[in-house]
mmCIF file of C-alpha atoms in Angstrom:
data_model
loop_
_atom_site.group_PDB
_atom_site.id
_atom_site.type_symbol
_atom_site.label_atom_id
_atom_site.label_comp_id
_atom_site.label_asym_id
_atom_site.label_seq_id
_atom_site.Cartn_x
_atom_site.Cartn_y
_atom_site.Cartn_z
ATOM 1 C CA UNK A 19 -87.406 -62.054 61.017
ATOM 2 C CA UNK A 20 -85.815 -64.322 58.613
ATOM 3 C CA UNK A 21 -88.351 -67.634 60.312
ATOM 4 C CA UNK A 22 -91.327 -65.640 60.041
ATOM 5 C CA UNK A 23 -91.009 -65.066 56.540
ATOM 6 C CA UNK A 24 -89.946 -69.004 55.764
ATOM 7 C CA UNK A 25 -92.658 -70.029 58.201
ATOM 8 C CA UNK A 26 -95.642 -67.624 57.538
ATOM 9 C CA UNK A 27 -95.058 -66.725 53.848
ATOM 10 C CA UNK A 28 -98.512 -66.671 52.537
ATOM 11 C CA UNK A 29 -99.747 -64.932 55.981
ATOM 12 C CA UNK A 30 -96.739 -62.074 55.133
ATOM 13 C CA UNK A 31 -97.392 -62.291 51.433
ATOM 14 C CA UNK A 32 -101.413 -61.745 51.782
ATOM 15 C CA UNK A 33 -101.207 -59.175 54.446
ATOM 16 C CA UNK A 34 -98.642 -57.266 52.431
ATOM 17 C CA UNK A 35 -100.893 -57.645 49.484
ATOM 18 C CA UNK A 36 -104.097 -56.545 51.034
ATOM 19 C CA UNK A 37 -101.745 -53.376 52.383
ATOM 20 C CA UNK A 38 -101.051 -52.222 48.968
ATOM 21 C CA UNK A 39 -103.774 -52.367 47.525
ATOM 22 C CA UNK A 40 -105.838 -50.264 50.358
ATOM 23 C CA UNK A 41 -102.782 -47.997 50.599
ATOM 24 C CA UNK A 42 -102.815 -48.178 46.584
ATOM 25 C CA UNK A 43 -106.506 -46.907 46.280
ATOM 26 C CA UNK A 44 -105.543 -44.250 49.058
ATOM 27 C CA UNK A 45 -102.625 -43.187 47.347
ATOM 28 C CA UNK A 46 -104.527 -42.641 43.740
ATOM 29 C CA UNK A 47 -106.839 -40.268 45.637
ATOM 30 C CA UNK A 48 -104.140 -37.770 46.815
ATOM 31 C CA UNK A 49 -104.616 -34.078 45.727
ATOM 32 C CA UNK A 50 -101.931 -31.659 44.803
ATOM 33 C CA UNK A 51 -100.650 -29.528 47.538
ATOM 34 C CA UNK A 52 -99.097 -26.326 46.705
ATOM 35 C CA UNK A 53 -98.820 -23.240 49.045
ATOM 36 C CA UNK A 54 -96.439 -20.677 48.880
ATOM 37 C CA UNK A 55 -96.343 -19.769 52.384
ATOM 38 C CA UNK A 56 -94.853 -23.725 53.044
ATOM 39 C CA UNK A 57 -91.539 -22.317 50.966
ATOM 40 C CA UNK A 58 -90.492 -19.805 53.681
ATOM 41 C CA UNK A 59 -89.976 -20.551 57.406
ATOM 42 C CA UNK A 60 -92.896 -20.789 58.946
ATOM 43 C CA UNK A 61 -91.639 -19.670 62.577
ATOM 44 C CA UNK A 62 -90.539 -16.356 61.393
ATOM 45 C CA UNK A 63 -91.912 -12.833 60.583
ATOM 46 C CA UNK A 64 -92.598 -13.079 57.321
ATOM 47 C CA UNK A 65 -95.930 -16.203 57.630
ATOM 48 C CA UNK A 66 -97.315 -13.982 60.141
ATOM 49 C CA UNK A 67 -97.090 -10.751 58.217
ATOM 50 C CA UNK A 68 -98.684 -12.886 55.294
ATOM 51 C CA UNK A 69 -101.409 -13.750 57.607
ATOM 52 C CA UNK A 70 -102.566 -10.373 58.712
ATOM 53 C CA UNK A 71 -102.450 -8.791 54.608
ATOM 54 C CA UNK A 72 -104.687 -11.921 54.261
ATOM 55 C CA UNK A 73 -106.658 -10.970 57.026
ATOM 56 C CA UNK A 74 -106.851 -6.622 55.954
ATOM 57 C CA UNK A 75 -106.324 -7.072 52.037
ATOM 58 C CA UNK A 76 -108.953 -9.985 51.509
ATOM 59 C CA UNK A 77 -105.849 -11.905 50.507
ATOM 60 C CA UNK A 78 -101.605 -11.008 49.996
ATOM 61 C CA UNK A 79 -101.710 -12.433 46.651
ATOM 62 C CA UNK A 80 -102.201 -10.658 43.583
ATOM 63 C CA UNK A 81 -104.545 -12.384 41.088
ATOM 64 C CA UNK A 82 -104.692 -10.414 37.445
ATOM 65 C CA UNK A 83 -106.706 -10.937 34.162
ATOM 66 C CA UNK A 84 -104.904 -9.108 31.771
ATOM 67 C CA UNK A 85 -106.635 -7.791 28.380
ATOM 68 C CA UNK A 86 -105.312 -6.874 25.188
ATOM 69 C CA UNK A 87 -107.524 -4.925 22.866
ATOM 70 C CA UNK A 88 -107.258 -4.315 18.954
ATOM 71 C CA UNK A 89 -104.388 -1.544 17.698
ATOM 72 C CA UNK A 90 -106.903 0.228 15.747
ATOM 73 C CA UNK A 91 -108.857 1.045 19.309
ATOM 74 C CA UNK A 92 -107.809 2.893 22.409
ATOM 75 C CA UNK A 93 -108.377 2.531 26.386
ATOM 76 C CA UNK A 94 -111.001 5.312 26.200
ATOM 77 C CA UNK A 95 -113.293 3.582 23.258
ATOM 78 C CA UNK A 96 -116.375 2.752 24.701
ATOM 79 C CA UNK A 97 -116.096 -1.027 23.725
ATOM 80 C CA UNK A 98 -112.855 -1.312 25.680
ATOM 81 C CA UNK A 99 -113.938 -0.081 28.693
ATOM 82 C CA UNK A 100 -116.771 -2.134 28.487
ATOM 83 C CA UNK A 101 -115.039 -5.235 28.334
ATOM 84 C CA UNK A 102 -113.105 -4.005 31.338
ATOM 85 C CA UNK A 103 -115.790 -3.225 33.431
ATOM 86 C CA UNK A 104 -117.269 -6.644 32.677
ATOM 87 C CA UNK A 105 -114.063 -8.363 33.075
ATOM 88 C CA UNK A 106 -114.174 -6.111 36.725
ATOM 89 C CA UNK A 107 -117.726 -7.222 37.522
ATOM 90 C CA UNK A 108 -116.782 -11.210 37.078
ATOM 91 C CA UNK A 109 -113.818 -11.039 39.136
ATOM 92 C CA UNK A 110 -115.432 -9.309 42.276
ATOM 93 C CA UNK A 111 -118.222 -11.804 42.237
ATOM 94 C CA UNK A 112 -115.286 -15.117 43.001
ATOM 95 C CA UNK A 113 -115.067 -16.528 46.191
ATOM 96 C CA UNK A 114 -112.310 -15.655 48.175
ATOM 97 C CA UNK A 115 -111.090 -13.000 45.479
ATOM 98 C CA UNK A 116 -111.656 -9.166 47.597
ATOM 99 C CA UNK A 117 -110.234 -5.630 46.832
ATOM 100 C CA UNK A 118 -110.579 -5.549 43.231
ATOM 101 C CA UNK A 119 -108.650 -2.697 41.172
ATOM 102 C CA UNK A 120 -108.560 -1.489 37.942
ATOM 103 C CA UNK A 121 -109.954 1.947 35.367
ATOM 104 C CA UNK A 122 -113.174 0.375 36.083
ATOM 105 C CA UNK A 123 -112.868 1.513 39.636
ATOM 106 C CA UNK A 124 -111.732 5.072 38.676
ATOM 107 C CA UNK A 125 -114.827 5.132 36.315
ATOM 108 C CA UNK A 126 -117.116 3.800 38.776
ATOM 109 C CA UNK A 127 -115.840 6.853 41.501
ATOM 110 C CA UNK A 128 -116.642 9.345 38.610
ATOM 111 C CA UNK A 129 -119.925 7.814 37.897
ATOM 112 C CA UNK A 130 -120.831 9.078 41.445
ATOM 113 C CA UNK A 131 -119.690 12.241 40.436
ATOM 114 C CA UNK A 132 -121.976 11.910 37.639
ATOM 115 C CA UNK A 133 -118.494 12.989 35.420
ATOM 116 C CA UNK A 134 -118.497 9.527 33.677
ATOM 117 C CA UNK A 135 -117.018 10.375 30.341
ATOM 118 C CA UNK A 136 -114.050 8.761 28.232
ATOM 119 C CA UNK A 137 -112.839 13.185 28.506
ATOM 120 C CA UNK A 138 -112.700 13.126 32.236
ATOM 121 C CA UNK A 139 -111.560 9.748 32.287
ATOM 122 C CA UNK A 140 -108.407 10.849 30.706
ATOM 123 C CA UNK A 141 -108.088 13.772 32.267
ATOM 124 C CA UNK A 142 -107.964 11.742 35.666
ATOM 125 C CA UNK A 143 -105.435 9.359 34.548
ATOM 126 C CA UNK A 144 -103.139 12.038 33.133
ATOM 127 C CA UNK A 145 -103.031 13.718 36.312
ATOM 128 C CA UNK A 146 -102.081 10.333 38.269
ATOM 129 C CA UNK A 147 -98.480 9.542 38.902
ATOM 130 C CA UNK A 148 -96.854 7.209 36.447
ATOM 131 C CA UNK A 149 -96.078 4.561 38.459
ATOM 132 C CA UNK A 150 -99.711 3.916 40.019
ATOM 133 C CA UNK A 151 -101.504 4.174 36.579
ATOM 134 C CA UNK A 152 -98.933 1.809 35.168
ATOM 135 C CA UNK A 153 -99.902 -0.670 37.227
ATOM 136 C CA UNK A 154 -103.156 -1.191 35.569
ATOM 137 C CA UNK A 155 -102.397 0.233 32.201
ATOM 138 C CA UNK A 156 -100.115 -0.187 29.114
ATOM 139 C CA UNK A 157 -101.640 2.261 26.673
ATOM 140 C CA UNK A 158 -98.279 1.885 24.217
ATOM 141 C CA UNK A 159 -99.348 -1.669 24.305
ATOM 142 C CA UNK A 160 -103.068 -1.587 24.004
ATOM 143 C CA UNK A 161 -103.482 -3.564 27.477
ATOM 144 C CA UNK A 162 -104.257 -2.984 30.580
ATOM 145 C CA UNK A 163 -104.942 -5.177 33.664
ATOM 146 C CA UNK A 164 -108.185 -6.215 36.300
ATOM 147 C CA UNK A 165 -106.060 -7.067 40.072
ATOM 148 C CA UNK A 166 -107.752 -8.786 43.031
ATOM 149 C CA UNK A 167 -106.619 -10.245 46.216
ATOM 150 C CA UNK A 168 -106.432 -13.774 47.162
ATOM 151 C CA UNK A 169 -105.372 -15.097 50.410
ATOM 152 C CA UNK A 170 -102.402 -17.941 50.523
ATOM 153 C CA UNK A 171 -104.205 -20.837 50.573
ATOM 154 C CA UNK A 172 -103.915 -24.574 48.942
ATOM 155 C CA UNK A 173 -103.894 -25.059 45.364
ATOM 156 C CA UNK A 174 -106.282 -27.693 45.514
ATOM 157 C CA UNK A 175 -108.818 -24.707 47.167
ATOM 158 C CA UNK A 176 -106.928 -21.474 44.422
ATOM 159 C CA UNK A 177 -107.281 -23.443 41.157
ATOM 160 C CA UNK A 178 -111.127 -24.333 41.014
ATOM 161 C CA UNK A 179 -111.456 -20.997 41.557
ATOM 162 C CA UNK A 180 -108.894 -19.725 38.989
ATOM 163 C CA UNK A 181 -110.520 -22.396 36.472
ATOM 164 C CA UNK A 182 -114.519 -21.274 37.530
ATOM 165 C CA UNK A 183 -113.029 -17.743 36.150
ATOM 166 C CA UNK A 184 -111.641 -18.162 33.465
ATOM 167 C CA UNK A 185 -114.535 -20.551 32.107
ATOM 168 C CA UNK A 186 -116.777 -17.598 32.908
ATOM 169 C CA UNK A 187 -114.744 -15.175 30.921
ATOM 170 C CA UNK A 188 -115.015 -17.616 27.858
ATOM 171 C CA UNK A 189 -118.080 -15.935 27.349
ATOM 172 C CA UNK A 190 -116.374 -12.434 26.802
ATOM 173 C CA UNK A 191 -113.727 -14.190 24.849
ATOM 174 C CA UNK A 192 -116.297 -15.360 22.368
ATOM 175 C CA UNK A 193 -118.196 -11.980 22.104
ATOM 176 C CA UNK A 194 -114.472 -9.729 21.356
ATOM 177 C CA UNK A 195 -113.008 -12.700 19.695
ATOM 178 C CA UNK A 196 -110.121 -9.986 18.880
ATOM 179 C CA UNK A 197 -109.295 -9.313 22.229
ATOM 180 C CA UNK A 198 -106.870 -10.969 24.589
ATOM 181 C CA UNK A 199 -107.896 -12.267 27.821
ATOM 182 C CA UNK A 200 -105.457 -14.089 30.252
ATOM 183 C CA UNK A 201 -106.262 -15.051 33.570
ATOM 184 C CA UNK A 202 -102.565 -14.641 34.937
ATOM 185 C CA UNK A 203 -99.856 -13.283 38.207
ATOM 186 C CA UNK A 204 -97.933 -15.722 40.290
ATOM 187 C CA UNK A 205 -100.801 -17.470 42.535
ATOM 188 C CA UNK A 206 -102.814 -18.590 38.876
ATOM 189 C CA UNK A 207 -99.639 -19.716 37.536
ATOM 190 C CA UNK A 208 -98.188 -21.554 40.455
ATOM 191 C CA UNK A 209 -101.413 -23.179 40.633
ATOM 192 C CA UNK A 210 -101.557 -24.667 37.547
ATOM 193 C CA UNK A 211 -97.880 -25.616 36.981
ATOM 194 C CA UNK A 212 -97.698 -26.943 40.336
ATOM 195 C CA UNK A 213 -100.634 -29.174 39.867
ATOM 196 C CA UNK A 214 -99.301 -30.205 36.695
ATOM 197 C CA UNK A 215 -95.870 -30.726 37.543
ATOM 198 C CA UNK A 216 -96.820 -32.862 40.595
ATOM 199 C CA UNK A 217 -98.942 -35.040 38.491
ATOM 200 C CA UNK A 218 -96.443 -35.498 36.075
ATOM 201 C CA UNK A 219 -93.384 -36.227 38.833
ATOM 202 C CA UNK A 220 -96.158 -38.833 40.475
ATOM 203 C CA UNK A 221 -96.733 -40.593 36.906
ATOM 204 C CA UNK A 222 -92.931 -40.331 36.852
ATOM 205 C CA UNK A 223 -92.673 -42.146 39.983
ATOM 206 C CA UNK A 224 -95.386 -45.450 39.555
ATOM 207 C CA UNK A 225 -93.627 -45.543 35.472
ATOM 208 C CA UNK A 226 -89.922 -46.045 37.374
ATOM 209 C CA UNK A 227 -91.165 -48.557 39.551
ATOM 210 C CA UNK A 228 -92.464 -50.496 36.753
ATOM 211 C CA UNK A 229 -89.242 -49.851 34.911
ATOM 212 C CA UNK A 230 -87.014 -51.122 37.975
ATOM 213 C CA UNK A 231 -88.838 -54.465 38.505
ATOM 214 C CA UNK A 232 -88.628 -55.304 34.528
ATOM 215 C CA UNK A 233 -84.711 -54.056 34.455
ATOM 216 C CA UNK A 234 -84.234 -55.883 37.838
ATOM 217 C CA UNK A 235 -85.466 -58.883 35.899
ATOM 218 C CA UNK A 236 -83.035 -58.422 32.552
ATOM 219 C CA UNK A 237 -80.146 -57.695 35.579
ATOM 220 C CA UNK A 238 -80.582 -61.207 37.028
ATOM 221 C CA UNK A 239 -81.619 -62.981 34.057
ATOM 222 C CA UNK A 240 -84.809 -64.152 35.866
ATOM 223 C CA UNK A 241 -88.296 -63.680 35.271
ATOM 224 C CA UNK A 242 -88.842 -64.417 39.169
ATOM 225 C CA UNK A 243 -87.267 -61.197 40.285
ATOM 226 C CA UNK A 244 -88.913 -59.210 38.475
ATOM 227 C CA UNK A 245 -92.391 -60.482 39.439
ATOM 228 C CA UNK A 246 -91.098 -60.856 43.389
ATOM 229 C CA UNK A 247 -89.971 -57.242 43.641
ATOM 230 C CA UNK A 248 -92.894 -55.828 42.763
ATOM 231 C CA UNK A 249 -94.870 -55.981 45.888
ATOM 232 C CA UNK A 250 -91.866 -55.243 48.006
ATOM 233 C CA UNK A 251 -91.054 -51.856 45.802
ATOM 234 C CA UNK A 252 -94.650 -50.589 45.953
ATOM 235 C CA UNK A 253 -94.994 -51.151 49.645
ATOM 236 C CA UNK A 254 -93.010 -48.450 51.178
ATOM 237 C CA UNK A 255 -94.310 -45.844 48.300
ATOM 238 C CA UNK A 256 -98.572 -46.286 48.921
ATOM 239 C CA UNK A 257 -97.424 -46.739 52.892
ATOM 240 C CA UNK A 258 -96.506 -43.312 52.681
ATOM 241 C CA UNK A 259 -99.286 -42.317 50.811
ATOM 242 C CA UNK A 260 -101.463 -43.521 53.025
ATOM 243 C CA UNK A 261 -99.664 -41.414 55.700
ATOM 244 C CA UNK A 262 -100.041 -38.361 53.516
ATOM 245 C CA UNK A 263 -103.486 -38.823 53.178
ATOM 246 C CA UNK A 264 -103.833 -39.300 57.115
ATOM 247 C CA UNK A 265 -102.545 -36.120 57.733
ATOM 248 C CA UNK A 266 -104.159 -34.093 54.995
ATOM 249 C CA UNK A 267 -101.044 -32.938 53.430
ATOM 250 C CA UNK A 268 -101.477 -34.203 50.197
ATOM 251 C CA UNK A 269 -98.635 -34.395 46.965
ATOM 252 C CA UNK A 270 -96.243 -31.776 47.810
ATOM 253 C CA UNK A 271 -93.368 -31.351 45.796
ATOM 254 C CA UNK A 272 -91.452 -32.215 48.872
ATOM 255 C CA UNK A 273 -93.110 -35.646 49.199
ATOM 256 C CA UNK A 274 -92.823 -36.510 45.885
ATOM 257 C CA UNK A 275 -89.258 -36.029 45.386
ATOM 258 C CA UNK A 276 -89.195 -37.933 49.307
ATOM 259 C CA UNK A 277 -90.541 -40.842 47.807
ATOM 260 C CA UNK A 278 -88.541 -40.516 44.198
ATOM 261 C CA UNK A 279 -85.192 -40.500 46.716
ATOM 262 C CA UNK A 280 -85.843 -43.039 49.107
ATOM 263 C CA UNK A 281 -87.193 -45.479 46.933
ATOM 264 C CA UNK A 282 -83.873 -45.702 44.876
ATOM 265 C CA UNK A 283 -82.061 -45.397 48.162
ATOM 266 C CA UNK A 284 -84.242 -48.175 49.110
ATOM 267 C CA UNK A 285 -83.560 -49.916 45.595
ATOM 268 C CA UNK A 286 -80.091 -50.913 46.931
ATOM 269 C CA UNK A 287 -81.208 -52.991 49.792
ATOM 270 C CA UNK A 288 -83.379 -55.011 47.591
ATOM 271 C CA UNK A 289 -80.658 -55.612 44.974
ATOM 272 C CA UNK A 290 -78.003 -56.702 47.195
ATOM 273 C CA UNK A 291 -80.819 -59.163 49.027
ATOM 274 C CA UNK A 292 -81.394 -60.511 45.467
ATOM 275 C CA UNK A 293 -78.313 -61.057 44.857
ATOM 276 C CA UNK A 294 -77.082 -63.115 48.439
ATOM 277 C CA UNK A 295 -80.372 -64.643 47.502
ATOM 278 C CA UNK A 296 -78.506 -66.101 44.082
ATOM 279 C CA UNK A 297 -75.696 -67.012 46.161
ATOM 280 C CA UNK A 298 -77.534 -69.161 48.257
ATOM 281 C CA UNK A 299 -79.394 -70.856 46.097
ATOM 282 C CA UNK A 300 -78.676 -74.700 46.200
ATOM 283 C CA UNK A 301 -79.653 -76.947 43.544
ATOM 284 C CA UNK A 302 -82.331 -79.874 45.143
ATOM 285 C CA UNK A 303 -82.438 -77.643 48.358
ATOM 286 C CA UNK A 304 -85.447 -76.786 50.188
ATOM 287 C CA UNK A 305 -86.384 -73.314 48.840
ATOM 288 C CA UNK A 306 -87.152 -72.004 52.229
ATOM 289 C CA UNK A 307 -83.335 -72.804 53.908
ATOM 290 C CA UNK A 308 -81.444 -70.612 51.008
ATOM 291 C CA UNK A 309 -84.713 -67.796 51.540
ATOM 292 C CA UNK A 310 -83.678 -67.941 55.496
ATOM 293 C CA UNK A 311 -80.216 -68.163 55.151
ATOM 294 C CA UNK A 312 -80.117 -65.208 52.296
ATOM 295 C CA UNK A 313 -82.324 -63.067 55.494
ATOM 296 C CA UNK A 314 -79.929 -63.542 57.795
ATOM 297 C CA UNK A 315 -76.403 -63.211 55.865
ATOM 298 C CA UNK A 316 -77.910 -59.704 54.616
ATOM 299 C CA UNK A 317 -80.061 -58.902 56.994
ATOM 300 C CA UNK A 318 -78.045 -57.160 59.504
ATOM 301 C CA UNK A 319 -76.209 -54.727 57.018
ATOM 302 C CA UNK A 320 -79.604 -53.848 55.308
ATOM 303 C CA UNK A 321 -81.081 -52.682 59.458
ATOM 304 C CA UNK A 322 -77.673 -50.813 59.600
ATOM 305 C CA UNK A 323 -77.628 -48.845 55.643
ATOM 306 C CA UNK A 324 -81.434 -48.131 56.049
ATOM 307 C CA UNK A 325 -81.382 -46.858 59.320
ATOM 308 C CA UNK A 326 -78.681 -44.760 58.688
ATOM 309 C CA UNK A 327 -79.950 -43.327 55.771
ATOM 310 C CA UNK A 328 -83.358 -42.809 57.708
ATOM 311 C CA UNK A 329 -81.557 -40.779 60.373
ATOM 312 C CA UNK A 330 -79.574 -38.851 58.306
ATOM 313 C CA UNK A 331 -82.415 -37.720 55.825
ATOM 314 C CA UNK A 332 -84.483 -37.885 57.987
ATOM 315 C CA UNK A 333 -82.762 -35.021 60.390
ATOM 316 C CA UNK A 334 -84.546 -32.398 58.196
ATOM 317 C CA UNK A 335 -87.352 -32.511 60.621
ATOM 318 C CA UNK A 336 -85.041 -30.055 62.614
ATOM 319 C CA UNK A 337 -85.664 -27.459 59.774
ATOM 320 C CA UNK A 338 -87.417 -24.157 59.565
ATOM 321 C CA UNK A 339 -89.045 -24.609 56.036
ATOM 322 C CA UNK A 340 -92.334 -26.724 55.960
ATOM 323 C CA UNK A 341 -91.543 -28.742 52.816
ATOM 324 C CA UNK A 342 -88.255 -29.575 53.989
ATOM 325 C CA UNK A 343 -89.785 -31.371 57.278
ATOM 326 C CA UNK A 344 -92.270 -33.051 55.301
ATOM 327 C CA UNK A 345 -89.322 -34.206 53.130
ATOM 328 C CA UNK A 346 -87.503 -35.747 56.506
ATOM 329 C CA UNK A 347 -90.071 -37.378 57.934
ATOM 330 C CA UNK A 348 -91.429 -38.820 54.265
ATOM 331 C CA UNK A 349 -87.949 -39.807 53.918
ATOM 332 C CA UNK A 350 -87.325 -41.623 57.023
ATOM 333 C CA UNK A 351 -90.635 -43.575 56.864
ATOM 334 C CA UNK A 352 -90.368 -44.659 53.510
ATOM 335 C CA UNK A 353 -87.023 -46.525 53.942
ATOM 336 C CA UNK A 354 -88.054 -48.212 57.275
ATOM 337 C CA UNK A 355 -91.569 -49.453 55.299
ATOM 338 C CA UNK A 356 -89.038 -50.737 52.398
ATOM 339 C CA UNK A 357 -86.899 -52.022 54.815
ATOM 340 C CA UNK A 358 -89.691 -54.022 56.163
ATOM 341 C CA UNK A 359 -90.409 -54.844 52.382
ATOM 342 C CA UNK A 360 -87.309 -56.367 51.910
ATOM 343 C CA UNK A 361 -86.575 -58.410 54.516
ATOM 344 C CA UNK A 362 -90.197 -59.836 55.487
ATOM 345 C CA UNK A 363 -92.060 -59.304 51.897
ATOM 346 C CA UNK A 364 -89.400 -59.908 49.113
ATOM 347 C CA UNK A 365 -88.464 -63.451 51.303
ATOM 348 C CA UNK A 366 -91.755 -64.785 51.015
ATOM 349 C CA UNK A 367 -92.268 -63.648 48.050
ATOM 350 C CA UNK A 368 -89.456 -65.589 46.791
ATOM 351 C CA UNK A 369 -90.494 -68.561 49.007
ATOM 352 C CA UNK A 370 -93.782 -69.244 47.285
ATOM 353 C CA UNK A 371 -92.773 -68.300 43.873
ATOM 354 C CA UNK A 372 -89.863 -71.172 44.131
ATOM 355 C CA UNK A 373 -92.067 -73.301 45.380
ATOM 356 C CA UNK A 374 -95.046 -73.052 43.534
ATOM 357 C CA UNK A 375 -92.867 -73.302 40.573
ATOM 358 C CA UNK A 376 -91.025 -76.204 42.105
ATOM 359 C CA UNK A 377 -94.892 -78.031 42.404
ATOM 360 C CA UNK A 378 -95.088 -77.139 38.446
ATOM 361 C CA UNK A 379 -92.339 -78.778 37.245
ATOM 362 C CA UNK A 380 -92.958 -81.701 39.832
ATOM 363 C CA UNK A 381 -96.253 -81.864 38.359
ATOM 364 C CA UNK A 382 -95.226 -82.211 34.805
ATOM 365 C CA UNK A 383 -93.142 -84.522 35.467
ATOM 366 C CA UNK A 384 -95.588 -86.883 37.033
ATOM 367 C CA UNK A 385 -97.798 -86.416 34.019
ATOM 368 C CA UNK A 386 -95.169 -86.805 31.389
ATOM 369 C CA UNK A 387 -94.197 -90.260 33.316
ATOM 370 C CA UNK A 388 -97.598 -91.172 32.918
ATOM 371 C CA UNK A 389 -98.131 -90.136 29.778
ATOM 372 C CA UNK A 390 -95.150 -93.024 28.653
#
């Protein structure tokens, strides 16, 4: 390993190049993933009760708008139930949002009675038990709520259509600008946060690998580390990317904290290289004989701590829960790709840096020689 990367250095250093970026532009293109059904074991019960309420219900999770009308106005003013009933109409026309519930659909059962007055309408509710009416009113409050049913699916398919409604209920909001209207329950907010979060724990991630190759650099006191270990430290991250994408699972919270753990697991291997590399550095030597010999003192105990850790993270494979599989095998890959990284890219990284800095100085030499 330790020749090839002396001997083929700008063949390792171009193909490793090329890699990132086409992993790089992969990686960039990754959705958020998000599913509650991956945080439970999928080989039990529970997925496959989840399945068949998304199957009978139009969907096992619970979607709500929730609306908040003025004090001096109660459910039974002919305004508010308006806006209900329109807020009811809007949700039952979304894709993949079935079994809509709310007063609108007591109203609407009266209408058929031809009994549809704000008198009845009360006189209905009164007679319902506490606990069902209070799950779609809050007359104390002056709110009451519109609930569908979604099935368990991705975020990146839930939150166009969470966003699709509640840009169409903008258009309520601006005709009762003193009413309250919140597209809300678990699946809308899980949704957004998760996409969020994950896109904020991914900028986390490429803004520490920046940080690491500058604070590598003030560590050694060398403006060559930091530019060397920048291709070998974004290798094993876009790799696995790239294997995300091939699979279709996406950003996962699992993946990203994966790649956030192995790459400063990973980190080590390239610091103690570094720093055998400094060792072996001999003043008039041949740049690529202190590279080689740097590869092959560390070599062997970087194979052994990397696929160690690999094994032993990666042994989550075994598990029950979804995420923490994906985390195992994420794991595992990522350190082999870095390990690869450090002992064929960071080499010949260093190899041509020294030695196209080595041609500099030879170069103005000759010219300042010539220049006297």
């Amino acid at each position: 390993i330790g020749e090839i990367g002396v001997r083929h250095a700008k063949l390792v250093v171009s193909l490793g190049l090329l890699l990132v970026i086409a992993f790089g532009a992969i990686y960039t293109t990754l959705p958020p993933r998000y599913r509650l059904a991956d945080q439970v074991p999928d080989r039990e019960q529970a997925v496959a009760a989840s399945a068949q309420l998304d199957e009978k219900l139009t969907g096992a999770n619970p979607l709500h708008v929730m609306v908040d009308w003025p004090k001096d106005k109660s459910l039974y003013d002919p305004d508010v139930l308006k806006v209900i009933g329109d807020i009811h109409a809007l949700v039952e026309t979304q894709s993949s949002v079935g079994n809509v519930w709310s007063v609108e659909t007591l109203r609407r059962w009266l209408a058929k009675t031809q009994e549809d007055t704000a008198e009845k309408l009360k006189e209905y509710i009164d007679i319902l038990p506490d606990y069902l009416t209070k799950r779609f009113i809050d007359e104390p409050d002056n709110s009451a709520v519109v609930t569908g049913r979604i099935p368990d699916v991705d975020v990146s398919h839930l939150l166009p259509v969470i966003e699709k409604l509640d840009g169409q209920l903008d258009a309520l909001r601006q005709a009762h600008p003193d009413y309250r209207i919140v597209v809300t329950g678990l699946s809308a907010i899980a949704a957004r946060n998760s996409a969020s979060m994950i896109g904020k724990l991914n900028a986390g991630l490429t803004t520490e690998i920046a940080f690491i190759c500058i604070f590598l650099g003030l560590a050694f006191r060398s403006v060559m580390v930091s530019f060397v270990s920048v291709l070998p430290n974004l290798f094993p991250v876009f790799t696995a990317g790239a294997v995300l994408a091939a699979s279709g699972e996406g950003l996962q919270f699992a993946s990203i904290v994966a790649l956030i753990v192995s790459f400063a697991l990973s980190l080590n291997a390239t610091v103690h290289y570094l720093n055998r590399l400094r060792l072996e550095n001999r003043p008039g030597e041949d740049p690529a004989i202190g590279v080689e010999r740097a590869t092959v003192l560390i070599g062997p105990a970087l194979v052994l701590t990397s696929l160690i850790l690999a094994f032993g993270l990666g042994v989550t494979v075994l598990s029950a829960l979804p995420s923490l599989r994906l985390f195992g095998k994420l794991a595992g890959l990522t350190l082999i790709a870095a390990l690869i990284g450090d002992l064929l890219l960071l080499p010949a990284s260093v190899l041509l840096y020294r030695r196209f800095v080595r041609r500099w100085r030879e170069g103005a030499q000759a010219r300042n020689t010539a220049g006297r």
